């Protein structure tokens, strides 16, 4: 007998949470949003890459209304809100729960989950924009899932409903590549209030990009000597490919929202400190973007 498809609880029904929920529903999984307040459901209007829009509704439960264990949890809240979102529900997470972390940066869930819980990381190069209830999938690029477990039985079927989804045995590689792009592009576009392409076109920003990137490569190489380094060209390629985009950190900074700097450059600075590697440019940018 085939096991039943997972029932997912979702923390964070923003752009990435909505993308994941849509594909999970398409594959026959069910998804309930955990959100404080009186709402009983969230209706989403999602524009797909072919231009068509689809509307779907997700049930909502307040954390205190949950009963029973959480077996499958998808964490897609912005990194600074991780603790606030998780603390009311951690007693429902158990050592056999599967937690998928769909967030920028690294380390945002460290110390927040009960011991022994498997965290699968989701790393996506897809671009989704908008604000509840309207979201638009601008580009559906590769999304990798991977972590300390074998590929789950339901993954293949999910893959047939989620374009360019891959299981990755070594999630560090796509994760660190995305991290370096975020380390460079996000804070510079936020501080200088420019779209991503300016990192390539503006010589002063390009020089700052080189400095941030070289520090990131030094730290990652110290953590894993097989890290190839020389990431600048791939970072500039991401900036070119998303030239007209507003990075997520620029958008947060423009709205006066707390940014993900702590999980991106902050994570790097913490590692650099532990390893005794100087990272003055990253340290400075963390200070500038920390409110
Ligand atoms: O991931 C991104 C972000 O904005 O957070 C990049 C790659 C910089 C694209 O905008």
Tab-separated table of C-alpha atoms and ligand atoms in Angstrom:
chain	number	residue	atom	x	y	z
A	1	UNK	CA	0.000	0.000	0.000
A	2	UNK	CA	1.398	3.433	-0.876
A	3	UNK	CA	1.717	5.753	2.156
A	4	UNK	CA	-0.621	8.772	2.221
A	5	UNK	CA	0.756	11.993	0.750
A	6	UNK	CA	2.060	14.450	3.344
A	7	UNK	CA	-0.044	17.102	4.972
A	8	UNK	CA	2.151	20.186	5.165
A	9	UNK	CA	1.961	23.042	7.612
A	10	UNK	CA	3.299	26.245	6.097
A	11	UNK	CA	4.892	29.137	7.973
A	12	UNK	CA	5.122	32.118	5.629
A	13	UNK	CA	2.725	32.389	2.686
A	14	UNK	CA	4.753	35.059	0.871
A	15	UNK	CA	6.181	34.631	-2.613
A	16	UNK	CA	8.255	31.480	-2.039
A	17	UNK	CA	5.736	29.907	0.345
A	18	UNK	CA	2.991	30.453	-2.223
A	19	UNK	CA	5.123	28.943	-5.003
A	20	UNK	CA	5.795	25.825	-2.917
A	21	UNK	CA	2.165	25.529	-1.770
A	22	UNK	CA	0.917	25.707	-5.361
A	23	UNK	CA	3.217	22.904	-6.551
A	24	UNK	CA	2.482	20.750	-3.482
A	25	UNK	CA	-1.273	21.085	-4.100
A	26	UNK	CA	-0.749	20.191	-7.757
A	27	UNK	CA	0.969	16.977	-6.657
A	28	UNK	CA	-1.950	16.073	-4.376
A	29	UNK	CA	-0.394	17.111	-1.047
A	30	UNK	CA	-2.439	19.242	1.331
A	31	UNK	CA	-1.210	22.506	2.865
A	32	UNK	CA	-2.444	24.439	5.903
A	33	UNK	CA	-1.007	27.863	6.691
A	34	UNK	CA	-0.135	28.544	10.330
A	35	UNK	CA	-0.864	32.200	11.006
A	36	UNK	CA	-2.037	34.188	14.006
A	37	UNK	CA	-5.335	36.045	13.765
A	38	UNK	CA	-8.917	35.211	12.997
A	39	UNK	CA	-8.580	34.219	9.321
A	40	UNK	CA	-9.820	30.773	8.330
A	41	UNK	CA	-8.347	30.765	4.822
A	42	UNK	CA	-6.047	32.623	2.427
A	43	UNK	CA	-6.998	32.962	-1.216
A	44	UNK	CA	-4.053	33.383	-3.568
A	45	UNK	CA	-4.017	34.657	-7.143
A	46	UNK	CA	-0.896	33.309	-8.773
A	47	UNK	CA	0.256	34.321	-12.251
A	48	UNK	CA	2.071	31.425	-13.895
A	49	UNK	CA	5.058	31.864	-16.260
A	50	UNK	CA	2.761	31.373	-19.301
A	51	UNK	CA	0.778	34.465	-18.250
A	52	UNK	CA	-2.310	32.587	-17.037
A	53	UNK	CA	-3.521	33.220	-13.509
A	54	UNK	CA	-4.762	30.601	-11.111
A	55	UNK	CA	-6.690	31.122	-7.881
A	56	UNK	CA	-6.481	28.739	-4.945
A	57	UNK	CA	-7.392	28.785	-1.288
A	58	UNK	CA	-5.311	27.531	1.626
A	59	UNK	CA	-6.871	26.796	5.016
A	60	UNK	CA	-5.395	28.774	7.915
A	61	UNK	CA	-4.973	27.765	11.547
A	62	UNK	CA	-3.732	29.969	14.362
A	63	UNK	CA	-0.813	28.359	16.267
A	64	UNK	CA	-2.965	27.900	19.391
A	65	UNK	CA	-5.672	26.137	17.361
A	66	UNK	CA	-3.320	23.350	16.240
A	67	UNK	CA	-3.854	19.931	17.724
A	68	UNK	CA	-1.590	16.912	17.408
A	69	UNK	CA	1.921	16.634	15.987
A	70	UNK	CA	3.383	18.435	12.981
A	71	UNK	CA	4.902	15.779	10.733
A	72	UNK	CA	5.734	17.994	7.734
A	73	UNK	CA	6.589	21.657	8.114
A	74	UNK	CA	7.624	24.122	5.441
A	75	UNK	CA	9.336	27.224	6.822
A	76	UNK	CA	9.184	30.057	4.295
A	77	UNK	CA	9.088	33.074	6.588
A	78	UNK	CA	11.717	35.758	6.073
A	79	UNK	CA	14.708	34.805	8.202
A	80	UNK	CA	14.327	37.506	10.917
A	81	UNK	CA	10.868	36.173	11.781
A	82	UNK	CA	11.906	32.523	12.211
A	83	UNK	CA	11.944	32.483	15.987
A	84	UNK	CA	8.681	34.411	16.311
A	85	UNK	CA	6.953	32.023	13.873
A	86	UNK	CA	8.353	28.806	15.308
A	87	UNK	CA	8.242	29.333	19.059
A	88	UNK	CA	4.450	28.809	19.477
A	89	UNK	CA	4.570	25.473	17.620
A	90	UNK	CA	7.924	23.847	18.476
A	91	UNK	CA	6.266	21.548	21.040
A	92	UNK	CA	4.339	19.986	18.129
A	93	UNK	CA	7.531	19.177	16.190
A	94	UNK	CA	9.042	15.789	17.024
A	95	UNK	CA	12.272	13.963	16.105
A	96	UNK	CA	10.582	12.262	13.127
A	97	UNK	CA	9.164	15.524	11.751
A	98	UNK	CA	10.479	16.704	8.429
A	99	UNK	CA	11.187	20.431	8.249
A	100	UNK	CA	11.847	22.039	4.877
A	101	UNK	CA	13.630	25.389	5.163
A	102	UNK	CA	12.787	27.596	2.190
A	103	UNK	CA	14.682	30.732	3.169
A	104	UNK	CA	17.575	32.874	2.038
A	105	UNK	CA	20.914	32.693	3.805
A	106	UNK	CA	22.001	30.152	6.369
A	107	UNK	CA	21.557	29.386	10.023
A	108	UNK	CA	18.181	31.066	10.595
A	109	UNK	CA	16.723	27.925	12.210
A	110	UNK	CA	19.820	27.023	14.243
A	111	UNK	CA	18.814	26.236	17.807
A	112	UNK	CA	15.100	26.794	17.137
A	113	UNK	CA	14.015	23.195	16.534
A	114	UNK	CA	13.892	20.216	18.898
A	115	UNK	CA	17.027	18.018	18.847
A	116	UNK	CA	17.234	15.456	16.073
A	117	UNK	CA	14.743	17.034	13.650
A	118	UNK	CA	15.811	16.606	10.026
A	119	UNK	CA	16.059	19.888	8.136
A	120	UNK	CA	15.836	19.664	4.369
A	121	UNK	CA	17.030	22.836	2.668
A	122	UNK	CA	15.265	24.267	-0.355
A	123	UNK	CA	17.381	26.465	-2.592
A	124	UNK	CA	15.613	28.171	-5.455
A	125	UNK	CA	16.755	30.320	-8.327
A	126	UNK	CA	13.150	30.921	-9.379
A	127	UNK	CA	11.874	34.480	-9.311
A	128	UNK	CA	8.487	35.192	-7.786
A	129	UNK	CA	7.247	38.691	-7.055
A	130	UNK	CA	4.163	40.340	-5.667
A	131	UNK	CA	2.364	40.879	-2.437
A	132	UNK	CA	-0.477	38.872	-0.936
A	133	UNK	CA	-2.845	37.939	-2.526
A	134	UNK	CA	-1.217	38.589	-5.930
A	135	UNK	CA	1.949	36.694	-6.763
A	136	UNK	CA	3.669	36.281	-10.114
A	137	UNK	CA	6.110	33.545	-11.090
A	138	UNK	CA	8.500	35.604	-13.209
A	139	UNK	CA	10.864	32.707	-13.968
A	140	UNK	CA	10.672	29.088	-12.898
A	141	UNK	CA	14.351	28.110	-12.663
A	142	UNK	CA	15.944	25.262	-10.733
A	143	UNK	CA	14.865	24.527	-7.176
A	144	UNK	CA	16.987	22.016	-5.254
A	145	UNK	CA	15.898	20.128	-2.147
A	146	UNK	CA	18.377	18.205	-0.069
A	147	UNK	CA	19.535	17.443	3.426
A	148	UNK	CA	20.467	14.711	5.867
A	149	UNK	CA	17.837	12.227	4.639
A	150	UNK	CA	17.332	10.029	1.593
A	151	UNK	CA	15.073	11.273	-1.170
A	152	UNK	CA	11.526	10.925	0.231
A	153	UNK	CA	9.138	8.510	-1.493
A	154	UNK	CA	6.801	11.325	-2.573
A	155	UNK	CA	9.566	13.354	-4.244
A	156	UNK	CA	9.379	11.859	-7.770
A	157	UNK	CA	5.680	12.579	-8.068
A	158	UNK	CA	6.173	16.122	-6.749
A	159	UNK	CA	8.921	16.594	-9.328
A	160	UNK	CA	6.479	15.868	-12.130
A	161	UNK	CA	4.335	18.823	-10.951
A	162	UNK	CA	7.119	21.281	-10.046
A	163	UNK	CA	9.188	22.385	-13.086
A	164	UNK	CA	12.970	22.099	-12.607
A	165	UNK	CA	12.761	20.614	-9.108
A	166	UNK	CA	15.742	18.438	-8.207
A	167	UNK	CA	16.840	16.343	-5.235
A	168	UNK	CA	20.442	17.204	-4.399
A	169	UNK	CA	22.694	14.887	-2.372
A	170	UNK	CA	25.069	17.757	-1.653
A	171	UNK	CA	22.833	20.737	-1.009
A	172	UNK	CA	25.867	22.793	0.136
A	173	UNK	CA	26.892	23.453	-3.440
A	174	UNK	CA	23.730	25.236	-4.708
A	175	UNK	CA	23.198	26.717	-1.246
A	176	UNK	CA	26.630	28.307	-1.055
A	177	UNK	CA	26.432	29.517	-4.671
A	178	UNK	CA	23.164	31.257	-3.875
A	179	UNK	CA	24.604	32.559	-0.611
A	180	UNK	CA	27.532	34.248	-2.375
A	181	UNK	CA	25.173	35.886	-4.900
A	182	UNK	CA	23.032	37.135	-2.005
A	183	UNK	CA	26.100	38.286	-0.007
A	184	UNK	CA	27.094	40.565	-2.881
A	185	UNK	CA	23.921	41.610	-4.697
A	186	UNK	CA	21.435	42.030	-1.851
A	187	UNK	CA	23.221	44.490	0.462
A	188	UNK	CA	24.782	46.566	-2.328
A	189	UNK	CA	21.475	47.016	-4.172
A	190	UNK	CA	19.746	47.844	-0.867
A	191	UNK	CA	22.275	50.418	0.303
A	192	UNK	CA	22.668	52.089	-3.073
A	193	UNK	CA	18.978	51.708	-3.986
A	194	UNK	CA	19.654	50.294	-7.444
A	195	UNK	CA	18.411	47.310	-9.478
A	196	UNK	CA	20.638	44.221	-9.615
A	197	UNK	CA	22.234	45.099	-12.987
A	198	UNK	CA	24.044	48.125	-11.515
A	199	UNK	CA	26.456	45.757	-9.758
A	200	UNK	CA	27.808	44.896	-13.203
A	201	UNK	CA	27.592	48.338	-14.807
A	202	UNK	CA	28.790	50.671	-12.062
A	203	UNK	CA	32.586	50.458	-11.497
A	204	UNK	CA	32.389	51.582	-7.838
A	205	UNK	CA	29.747	48.943	-7.022
A	206	UNK	CA	31.689	46.333	-8.932
A	207	UNK	CA	34.725	47.024	-6.783
A	208	UNK	CA	32.647	46.625	-3.615
A	209	UNK	CA	31.242	43.408	-5.115
A	210	UNK	CA	34.776	42.076	-5.618
A	211	UNK	CA	35.685	42.782	-1.984
A	212	UNK	CA	32.570	41.137	-0.525
A	213	UNK	CA	32.928	38.179	-2.854
A	214	UNK	CA	36.622	37.586	-2.102
A	215	UNK	CA	35.870	37.470	1.645
A	216	UNK	CA	32.987	35.040	1.051
A	217	UNK	CA	35.200	32.751	-1.039
A	218	UNK	CA	37.945	32.788	1.630
A	219	UNK	CA	35.483	31.761	4.357
A	220	UNK	CA	33.804	29.050	2.259
A	221	UNK	CA	37.190	27.674	1.193
A	222	UNK	CA	38.256	27.464	4.831
A	223	UNK	CA	35.029	25.598	5.649
A	224	UNK	CA	35.377	23.269	2.671
A	225	UNK	CA	38.721	23.159	0.821
A	226	UNK	CA	36.953	21.749	-2.240
A	227	UNK	CA	35.012	25.038	-2.667
A	228	UNK	CA	36.321	26.313	-6.030
A	229	UNK	CA	36.326	30.020	-5.096
A	230	UNK	CA	36.519	32.682	-7.827
A	231	UNK	CA	32.773	33.253	-7.503
A	232	UNK	CA	32.723	36.794	-8.843
A	233	UNK	CA	31.912	35.841	-12.440
A	234	UNK	CA	28.956	33.683	-11.442
A	235	UNK	CA	27.698	36.421	-9.096
A	236	UNK	CA	27.928	38.970	-11.926
A	237	UNK	CA	26.109	36.510	-14.191
A	238	UNK	CA	23.228	36.357	-11.661
A	239	UNK	CA	23.200	40.172	-11.470
A	240	UNK	CA	23.089	40.387	-15.291
A	241	UNK	CA	20.367	37.747	-15.583
A	242	UNK	CA	18.250	39.664	-13.059
A	243	UNK	CA	19.450	43.126	-14.176
A	244	UNK	CA	16.092	44.894	-13.930
A	245	UNK	CA	15.042	43.213	-10.654
A	246	UNK	CA	14.790	44.736	-7.244
A	247	UNK	CA	16.587	42.370	-4.868
A	248	UNK	CA	14.605	41.118	-1.888
A	249	UNK	CA	16.839	43.128	0.478
A	250	UNK	CA	16.420	46.348	-1.499
A	251	UNK	CA	12.631	45.843	-1.355
A	252	UNK	CA	12.748	45.269	2.420
A	253	UNK	CA	15.010	48.277	2.968
A	254	UNK	CA	12.767	50.517	0.823
A	255	UNK	CA	9.747	49.452	2.904
A	256	UNK	CA	11.570	50.063	6.172
A	257	UNK	CA	11.313	46.326	6.955
A	258	UNK	CA	13.963	44.383	8.840
A	259	UNK	CA	16.273	42.741	6.279
A	260	UNK	CA	17.800	39.252	6.012
A	261	UNK	CA	21.338	40.657	6.453
A	262	UNK	CA	21.897	38.571	9.622
A	263	UNK	CA	21.312	35.248	7.814
A	264	UNK	CA	23.348	36.276	4.750
A	265	UNK	CA	26.406	38.483	5.417
A	266	UNK	CA	25.935	38.046	9.187
A	267	UNK	CA	26.295	34.259	8.851
A	268	UNK	CA	29.499	34.770	6.878
A	269	UNK	CA	30.929	37.223	9.413
A	270	UNK	CA	30.158	34.761	12.223
A	271	UNK	CA	32.007	31.966	10.400
A	272	UNK	CA	34.909	34.321	9.623
A	273	UNK	CA	35.176	35.237	13.325
A	274	UNK	CA	35.180	31.566	14.346
A	275	UNK	CA	37.868	30.748	11.767
A	276	UNK	CA	40.011	33.839	12.427
A	277	UNK	CA	39.566	35.133	8.870
A	278	UNK	CA	39.272	38.903	8.408
A	279	UNK	CA	36.015	39.995	6.774
A	280	UNK	CA	35.977	43.800	7.217
A	281	UNK	CA	33.821	44.586	4.195
A	282	UNK	CA	31.108	42.138	5.176
A	283	UNK	CA	31.297	43.292	8.795
A	284	UNK	CA	30.818	46.894	7.709
A	285	UNK	CA	27.863	46.109	5.476
A	286	UNK	CA	26.147	44.137	8.253
A	287	UNK	CA	26.512	47.164	10.532
A	288	UNK	CA	25.135	49.507	7.868
A	289	UNK	CA	22.053	47.367	7.261
A	290	UNK	CA	21.315	46.480	10.885
A	291	UNK	CA	18.682	48.711	12.429
B	1	LIG	O1	17.950	35.979	-4.566
B	1	LIG	C1	17.970	37.129	-4.868
B	1	LIG	C2	17.247	38.074	-3.979
B	1	LIG	O2	16.835	39.142	-4.401
B	1	LIG	O3	17.085	37.701	-2.785
B	1	LIG	C3	18.746	37.586	-6.087
B	1	LIG	C4	19.504	36.418	-6.652
B	1	LIG	C5	19.711	38.676	-5.726
B	1	LIG	C6	17.844	38.056	-7.205
B	1	LIG	O4	17.249	39.287	-6.970
